[in-house]
CSV table of C-alpha atoms and ligand atoms in Angstrom, one decimal:
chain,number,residue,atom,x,y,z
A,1,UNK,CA,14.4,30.0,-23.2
A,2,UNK,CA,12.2,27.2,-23.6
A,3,UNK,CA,10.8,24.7,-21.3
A,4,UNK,CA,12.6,21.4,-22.9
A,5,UNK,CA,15.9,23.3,-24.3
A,6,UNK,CA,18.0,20.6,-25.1
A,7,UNK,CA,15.9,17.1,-23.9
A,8,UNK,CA,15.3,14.8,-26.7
A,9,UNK,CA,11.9,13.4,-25.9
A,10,UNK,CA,10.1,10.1,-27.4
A,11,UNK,CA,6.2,10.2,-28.2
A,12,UNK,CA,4.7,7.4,-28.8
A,13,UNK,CA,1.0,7.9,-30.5
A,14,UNK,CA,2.1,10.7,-31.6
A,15,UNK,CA,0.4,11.1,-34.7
A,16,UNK,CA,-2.8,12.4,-33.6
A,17,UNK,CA,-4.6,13.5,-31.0
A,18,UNK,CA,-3.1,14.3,-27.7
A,19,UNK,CA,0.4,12.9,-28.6
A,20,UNK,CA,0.2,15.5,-31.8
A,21,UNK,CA,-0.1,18.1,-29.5
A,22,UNK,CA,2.2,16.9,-26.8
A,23,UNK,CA,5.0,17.1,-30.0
A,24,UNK,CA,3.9,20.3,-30.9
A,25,UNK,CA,4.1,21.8,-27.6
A,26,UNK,CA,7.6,20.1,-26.5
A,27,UNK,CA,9.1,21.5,-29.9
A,28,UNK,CA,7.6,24.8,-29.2
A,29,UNK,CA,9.4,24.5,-26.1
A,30,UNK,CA,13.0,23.9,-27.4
A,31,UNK,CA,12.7,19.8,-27.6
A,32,UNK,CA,14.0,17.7,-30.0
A,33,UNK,CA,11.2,15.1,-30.1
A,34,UNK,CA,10.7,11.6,-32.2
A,35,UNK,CA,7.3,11.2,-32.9
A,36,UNK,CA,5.7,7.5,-32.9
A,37,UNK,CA,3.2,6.0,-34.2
A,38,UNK,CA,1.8,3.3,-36.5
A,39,UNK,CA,0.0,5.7,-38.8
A,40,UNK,CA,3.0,6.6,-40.8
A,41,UNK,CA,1.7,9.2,-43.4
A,42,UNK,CA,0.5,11.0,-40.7
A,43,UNK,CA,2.9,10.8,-38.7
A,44,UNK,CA,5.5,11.7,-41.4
A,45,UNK,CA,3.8,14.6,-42.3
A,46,UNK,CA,3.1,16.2,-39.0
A,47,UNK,CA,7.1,15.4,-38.2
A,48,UNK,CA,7.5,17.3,-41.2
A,49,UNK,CA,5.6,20.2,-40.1
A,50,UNK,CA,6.9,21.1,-36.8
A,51,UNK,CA,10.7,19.9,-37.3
A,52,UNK,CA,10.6,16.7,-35.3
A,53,UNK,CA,12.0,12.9,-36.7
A,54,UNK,CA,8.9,10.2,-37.1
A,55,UNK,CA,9.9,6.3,-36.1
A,56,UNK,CA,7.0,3.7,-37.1
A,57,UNK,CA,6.6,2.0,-33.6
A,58,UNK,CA,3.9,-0.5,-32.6
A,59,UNK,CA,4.2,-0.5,-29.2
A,60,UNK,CA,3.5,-4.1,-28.4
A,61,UNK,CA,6.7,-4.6,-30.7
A,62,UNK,CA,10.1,-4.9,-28.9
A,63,UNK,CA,12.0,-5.0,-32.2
A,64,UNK,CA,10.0,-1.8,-32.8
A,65,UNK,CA,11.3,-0.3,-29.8
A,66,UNK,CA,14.9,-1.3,-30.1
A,67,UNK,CA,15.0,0.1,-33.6
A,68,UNK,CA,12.6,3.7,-32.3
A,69,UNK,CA,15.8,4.3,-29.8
A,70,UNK,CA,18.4,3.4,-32.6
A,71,UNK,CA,16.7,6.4,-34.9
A,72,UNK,CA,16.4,8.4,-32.1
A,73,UNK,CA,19.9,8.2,-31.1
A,74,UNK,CA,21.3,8.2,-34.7
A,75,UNK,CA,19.3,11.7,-34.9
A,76,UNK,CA,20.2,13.1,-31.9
A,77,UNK,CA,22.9,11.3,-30.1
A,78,UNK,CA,20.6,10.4,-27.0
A,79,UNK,CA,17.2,10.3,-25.1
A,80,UNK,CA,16.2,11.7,-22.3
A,81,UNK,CA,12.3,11.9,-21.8
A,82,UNK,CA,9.5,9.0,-22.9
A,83,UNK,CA,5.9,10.1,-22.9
A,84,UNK,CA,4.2,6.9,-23.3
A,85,UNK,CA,1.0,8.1,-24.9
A,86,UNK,CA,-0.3,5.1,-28.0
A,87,UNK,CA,-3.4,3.9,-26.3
A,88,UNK,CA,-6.8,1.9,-27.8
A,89,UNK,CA,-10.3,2.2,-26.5
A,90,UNK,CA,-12.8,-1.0,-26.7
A,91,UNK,CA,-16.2,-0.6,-25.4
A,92,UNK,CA,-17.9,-3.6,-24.0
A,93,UNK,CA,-19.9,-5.2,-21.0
A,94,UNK,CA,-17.1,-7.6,-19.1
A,95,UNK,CA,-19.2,-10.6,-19.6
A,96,UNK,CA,-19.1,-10.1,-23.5
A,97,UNK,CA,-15.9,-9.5,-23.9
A,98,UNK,CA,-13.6,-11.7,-25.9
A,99,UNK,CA,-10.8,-12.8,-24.9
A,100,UNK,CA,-9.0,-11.7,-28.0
A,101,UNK,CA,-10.5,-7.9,-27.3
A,102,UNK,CA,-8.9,-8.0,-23.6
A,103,UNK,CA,-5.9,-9.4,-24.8
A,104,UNK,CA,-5.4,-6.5,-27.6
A,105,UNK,CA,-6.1,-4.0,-25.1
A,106,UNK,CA,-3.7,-5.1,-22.7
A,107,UNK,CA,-1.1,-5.8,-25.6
A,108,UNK,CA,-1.3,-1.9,-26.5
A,109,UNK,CA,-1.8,-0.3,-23.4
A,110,UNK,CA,-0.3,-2.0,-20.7
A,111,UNK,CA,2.9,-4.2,-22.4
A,112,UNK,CA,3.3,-1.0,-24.5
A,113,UNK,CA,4.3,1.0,-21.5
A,114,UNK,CA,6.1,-1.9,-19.8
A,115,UNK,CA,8.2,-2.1,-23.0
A,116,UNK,CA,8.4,1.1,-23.6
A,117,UNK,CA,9.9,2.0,-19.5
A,118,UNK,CA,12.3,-1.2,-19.7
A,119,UNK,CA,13.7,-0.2,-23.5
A,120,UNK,CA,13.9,3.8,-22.8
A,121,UNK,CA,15.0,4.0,-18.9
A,122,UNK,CA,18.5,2.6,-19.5
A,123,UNK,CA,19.1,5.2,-22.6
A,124,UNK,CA,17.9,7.7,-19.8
A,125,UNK,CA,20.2,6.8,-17.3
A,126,UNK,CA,23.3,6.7,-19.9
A,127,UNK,CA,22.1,10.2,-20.5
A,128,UNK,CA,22.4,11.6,-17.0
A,129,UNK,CA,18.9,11.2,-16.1
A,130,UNK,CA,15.5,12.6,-17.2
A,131,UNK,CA,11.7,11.5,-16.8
A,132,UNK,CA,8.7,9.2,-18.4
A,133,UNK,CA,5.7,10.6,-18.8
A,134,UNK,CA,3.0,7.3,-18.9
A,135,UNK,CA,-0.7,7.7,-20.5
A,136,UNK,CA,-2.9,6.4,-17.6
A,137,UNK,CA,-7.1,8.0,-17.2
A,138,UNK,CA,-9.6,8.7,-15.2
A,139,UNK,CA,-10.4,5.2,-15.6
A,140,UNK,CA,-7.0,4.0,-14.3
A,141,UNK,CA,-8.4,5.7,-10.6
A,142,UNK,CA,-12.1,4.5,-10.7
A,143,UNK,CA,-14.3,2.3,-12.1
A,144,UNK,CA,-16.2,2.9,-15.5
A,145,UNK,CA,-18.8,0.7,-16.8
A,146,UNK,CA,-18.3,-0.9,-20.3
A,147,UNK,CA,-14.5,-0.5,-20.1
A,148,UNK,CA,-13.5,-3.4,-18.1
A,149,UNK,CA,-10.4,-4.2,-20.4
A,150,UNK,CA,-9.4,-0.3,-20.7
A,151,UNK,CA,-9.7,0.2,-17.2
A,152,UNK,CA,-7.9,-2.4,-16.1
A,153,UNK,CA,-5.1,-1.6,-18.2
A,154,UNK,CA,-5.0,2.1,-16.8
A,155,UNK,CA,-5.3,0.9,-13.0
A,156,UNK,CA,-2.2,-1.1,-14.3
A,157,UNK,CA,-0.6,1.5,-15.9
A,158,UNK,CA,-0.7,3.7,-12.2
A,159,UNK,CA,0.8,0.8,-10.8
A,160,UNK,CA,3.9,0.4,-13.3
A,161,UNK,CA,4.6,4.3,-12.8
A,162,UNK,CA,4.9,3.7,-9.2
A,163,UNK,CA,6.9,1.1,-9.1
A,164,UNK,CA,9.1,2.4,-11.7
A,165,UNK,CA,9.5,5.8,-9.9
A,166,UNK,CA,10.8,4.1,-7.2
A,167,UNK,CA,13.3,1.8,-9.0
A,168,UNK,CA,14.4,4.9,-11.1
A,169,UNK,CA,14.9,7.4,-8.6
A,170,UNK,CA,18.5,6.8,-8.0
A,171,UNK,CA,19.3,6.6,-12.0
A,172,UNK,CA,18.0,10.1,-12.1
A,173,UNK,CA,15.1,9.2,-13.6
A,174,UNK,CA,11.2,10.7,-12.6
A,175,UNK,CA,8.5,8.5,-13.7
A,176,UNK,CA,4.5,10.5,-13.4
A,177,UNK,CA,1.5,9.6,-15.0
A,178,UNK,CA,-1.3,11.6,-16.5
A,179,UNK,CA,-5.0,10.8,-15.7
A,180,UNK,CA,-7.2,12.5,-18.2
A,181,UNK,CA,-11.1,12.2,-17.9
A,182,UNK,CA,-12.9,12.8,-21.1
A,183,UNK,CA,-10.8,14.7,-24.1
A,184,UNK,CA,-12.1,16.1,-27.5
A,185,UNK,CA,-9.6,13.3,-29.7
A,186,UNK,CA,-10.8,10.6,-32.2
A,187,UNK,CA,-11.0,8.2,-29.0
A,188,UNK,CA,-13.7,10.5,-27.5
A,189,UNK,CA,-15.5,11.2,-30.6
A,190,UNK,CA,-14.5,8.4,-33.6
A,191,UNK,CA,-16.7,10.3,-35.8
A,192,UNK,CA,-14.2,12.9,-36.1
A,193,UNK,CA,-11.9,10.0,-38.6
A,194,UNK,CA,-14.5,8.5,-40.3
A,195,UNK,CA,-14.2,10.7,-44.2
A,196,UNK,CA,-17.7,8.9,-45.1
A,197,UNK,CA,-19.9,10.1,-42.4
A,198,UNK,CA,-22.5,12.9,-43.2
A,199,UNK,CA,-21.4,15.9,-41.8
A,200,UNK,CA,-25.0,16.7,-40.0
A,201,UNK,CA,-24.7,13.5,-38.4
A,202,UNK,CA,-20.9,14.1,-36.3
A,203,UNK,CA,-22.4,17.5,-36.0
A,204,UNK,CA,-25.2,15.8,-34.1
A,205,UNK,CA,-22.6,13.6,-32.2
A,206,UNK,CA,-20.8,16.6,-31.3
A,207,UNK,CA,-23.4,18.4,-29.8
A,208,UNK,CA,-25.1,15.6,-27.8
A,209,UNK,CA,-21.2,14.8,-26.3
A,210,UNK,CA,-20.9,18.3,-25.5
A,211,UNK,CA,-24.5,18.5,-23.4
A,212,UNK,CA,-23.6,15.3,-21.9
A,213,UNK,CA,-20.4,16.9,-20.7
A,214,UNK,CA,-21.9,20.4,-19.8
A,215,UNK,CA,-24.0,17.7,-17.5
A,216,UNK,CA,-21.2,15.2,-16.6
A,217,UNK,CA,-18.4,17.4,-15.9
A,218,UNK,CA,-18.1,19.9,-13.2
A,219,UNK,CA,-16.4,22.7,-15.5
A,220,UNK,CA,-19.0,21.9,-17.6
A,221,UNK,CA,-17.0,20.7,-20.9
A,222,UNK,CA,-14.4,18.3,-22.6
A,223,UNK,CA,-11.1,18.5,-22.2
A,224,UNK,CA,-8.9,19.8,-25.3
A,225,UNK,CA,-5.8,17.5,-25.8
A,226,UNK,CA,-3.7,21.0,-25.4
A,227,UNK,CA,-4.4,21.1,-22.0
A,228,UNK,CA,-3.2,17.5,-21.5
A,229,UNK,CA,-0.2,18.7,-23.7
A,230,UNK,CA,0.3,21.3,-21.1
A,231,UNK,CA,0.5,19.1,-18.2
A,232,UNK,CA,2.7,16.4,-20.0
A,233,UNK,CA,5.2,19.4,-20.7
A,234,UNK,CA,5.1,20.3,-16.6
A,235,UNK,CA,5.4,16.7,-16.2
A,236,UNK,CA,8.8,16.2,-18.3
A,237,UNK,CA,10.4,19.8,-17.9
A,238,UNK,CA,12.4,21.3,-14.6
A,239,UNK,CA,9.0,22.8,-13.2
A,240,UNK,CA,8.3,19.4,-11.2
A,241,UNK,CA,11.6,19.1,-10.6
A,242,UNK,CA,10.8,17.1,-7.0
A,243,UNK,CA,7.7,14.8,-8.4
A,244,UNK,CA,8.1,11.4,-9.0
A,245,UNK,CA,6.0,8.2,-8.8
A,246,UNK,CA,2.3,10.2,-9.3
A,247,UNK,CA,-0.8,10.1,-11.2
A,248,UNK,CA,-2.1,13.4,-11.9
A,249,UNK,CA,-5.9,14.3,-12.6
A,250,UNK,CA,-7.0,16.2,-15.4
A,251,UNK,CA,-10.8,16.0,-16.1
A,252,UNK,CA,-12.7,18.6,-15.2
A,253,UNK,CA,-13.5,17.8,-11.9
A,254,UNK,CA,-15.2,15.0,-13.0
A,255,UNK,CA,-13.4,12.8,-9.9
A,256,UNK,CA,-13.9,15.7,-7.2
A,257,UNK,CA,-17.3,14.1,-5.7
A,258,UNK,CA,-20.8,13.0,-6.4
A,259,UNK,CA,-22.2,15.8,-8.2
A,260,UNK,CA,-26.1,16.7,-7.0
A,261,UNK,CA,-26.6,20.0,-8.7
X,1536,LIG,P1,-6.2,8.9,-30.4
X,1536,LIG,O1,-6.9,7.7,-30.7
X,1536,LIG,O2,-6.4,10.1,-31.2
X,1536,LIG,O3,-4.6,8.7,-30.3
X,1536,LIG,C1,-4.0,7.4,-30.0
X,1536,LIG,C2,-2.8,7.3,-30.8
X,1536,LIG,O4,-2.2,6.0,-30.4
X,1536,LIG,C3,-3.1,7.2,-32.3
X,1536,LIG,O5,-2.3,8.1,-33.0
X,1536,LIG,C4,-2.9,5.7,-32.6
X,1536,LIG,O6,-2.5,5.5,-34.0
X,1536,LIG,C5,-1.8,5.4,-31.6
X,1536,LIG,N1,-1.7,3.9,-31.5
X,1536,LIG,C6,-2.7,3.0,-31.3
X,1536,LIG,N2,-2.2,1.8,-31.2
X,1536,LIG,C7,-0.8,1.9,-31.3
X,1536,LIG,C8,0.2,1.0,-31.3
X,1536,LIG,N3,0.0,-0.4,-31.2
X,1536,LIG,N4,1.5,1.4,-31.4
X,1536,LIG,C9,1.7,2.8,-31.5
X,1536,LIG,N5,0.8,3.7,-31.6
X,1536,LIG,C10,-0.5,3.3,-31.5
X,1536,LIG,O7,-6.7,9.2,-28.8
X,1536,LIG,P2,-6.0,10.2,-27.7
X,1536,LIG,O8,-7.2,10.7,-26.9
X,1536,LIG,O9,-5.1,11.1,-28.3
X,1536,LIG,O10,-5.3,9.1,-26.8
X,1536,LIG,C11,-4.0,9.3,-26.3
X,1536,LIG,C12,-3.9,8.6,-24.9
X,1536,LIG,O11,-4.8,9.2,-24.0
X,1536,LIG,C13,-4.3,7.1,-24.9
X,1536,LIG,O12,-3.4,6.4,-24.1
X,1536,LIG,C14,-5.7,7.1,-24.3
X,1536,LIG,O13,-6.0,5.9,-23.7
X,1536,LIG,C15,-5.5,8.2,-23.3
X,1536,LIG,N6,-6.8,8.8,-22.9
X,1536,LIG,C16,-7.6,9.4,-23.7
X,1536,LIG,C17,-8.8,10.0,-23.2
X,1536,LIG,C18,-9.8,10.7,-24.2
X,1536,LIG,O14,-10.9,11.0,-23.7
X,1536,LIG,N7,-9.5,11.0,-25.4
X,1536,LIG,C19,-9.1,10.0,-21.9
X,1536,LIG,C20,-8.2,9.4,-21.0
X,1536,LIG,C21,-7.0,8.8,-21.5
């Protein structure tokens, strides 16, 4: 018996990185998932690979999202569990960022989730109930320098899973959140996508990240997007059957305290 034996779950940003291995997981665990993204070869192929159906969703789209539930219900006849994963990264000081910068963050991060709760929940509901999984951080809990945008849009993102636990609750529907401090992805480590760069240099890259983390992070590493996979799967399945409206921490122990040794 799996985990997810008979949920049809929704991905979005699923193509890579922690969202990959959230849909790899949930099919593992008897789901029948629709992976989104808007990298569509890849996406495609890893669909492919484990059994699953790939939509092309932008998330800031909600045409996209009204036709991502019309192929997932044309494939599977319902859906009962959103993980709202797609999520960008911009690094600046707050006082140099653009406008436009903020603004593309909060498009994809923020409105992605709001559309992606108001489009999904009601499918949810007609289904009998089920859960959304939302893609907050660490950063959605505390402050981080030269992430003002990202931040903010994960502080919001804490708030939109509380309120919509709360509105949900009678419609059957649990609504968590996942906080993840730093994870070995693309977003942690872009050097990982780039085909050009010289592979001393992201070896370089990888070892300075992982002595900063040995440093930074109580358990004394990154995070590996399985784990976050793993949490997302107690998240959605029976297991935390009487959770709703929560952000949960996953980072290493990175929030525990001020760390002196
Ligand atoms: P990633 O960059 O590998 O994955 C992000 C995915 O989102 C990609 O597949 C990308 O194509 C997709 N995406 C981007 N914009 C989109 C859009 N407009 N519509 C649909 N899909 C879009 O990084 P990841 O680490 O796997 O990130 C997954 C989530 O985890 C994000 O929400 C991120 O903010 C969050 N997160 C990551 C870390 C980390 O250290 N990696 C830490 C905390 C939170």
């Amino acid at each position: 018996m799996g985990k997810l034996d008979g949920r049809v779950v929704l991905i979005t940003g699923a193509a890579r990185g922690q969202g990959e291995q959230e849909a790899r997981l949930f099919v593992r665990e008897g789901a029948r998932v629709v992976l989104a993204d808007v990298l569509d070869d890849q996406g495609e192929a890893l669909a492919k690979e484990i059994g699953a159906r790939y939509v092309h969703l932008d998330v800031r789209g909600e045409d996209d999202w009204r036709a991502a539930v019309a192929v997932a219900k044309e494939a599977y006849g319902r859906i009962d569990g959103l993980v709202n994963n797609a999520g960008i990264l911009r690094f600046n000081e707050l006082v140099d960022t653009p406008l436009e910068e903020f603004q593309q963050v909060v498009q994809v991060n923020q409105v992605g989730v709001f559309l992606g709760i108001r489009t999904v929940a009601p499918e949810i509901a007609s289904a009998g109930g089920g859960t959304i999984v939302n893609t907050a951080s660490y950063a959605g809990l505390t402050g981080m320098a030269w992430v003002g945008a990202y931040a903010a849009t994960k502080h919001a993102i804490v708030g939109l899973t509380r309120v919509a636990a709360l509105e949900l609750a009678a419609k059957g529907i649990r609504v968590n959140a996942v906080c993840p401090g730093a994870i070995d992805t693309a977003m942690s480590n872009p050097a990982q996508l780039d085909p050009d760069a010289d592979p001393a240099d992201s070896e370089r890259t990888s070892r300075a990240l992982d002595e900063l983390y040995r440093k930074l992070v109580p358990l004394g590493r990154i995070g590996r997007p399985e784990e976050v996979a793993r949490l997302a799967l107690f998240l959605t399945g029976d297991d935390s059957s009487y959770i709703t409206g929560q952000p949960f921490v996953i980072d290493g122990g990175w929030l525990a305290g001020v760390s002196v040794i």
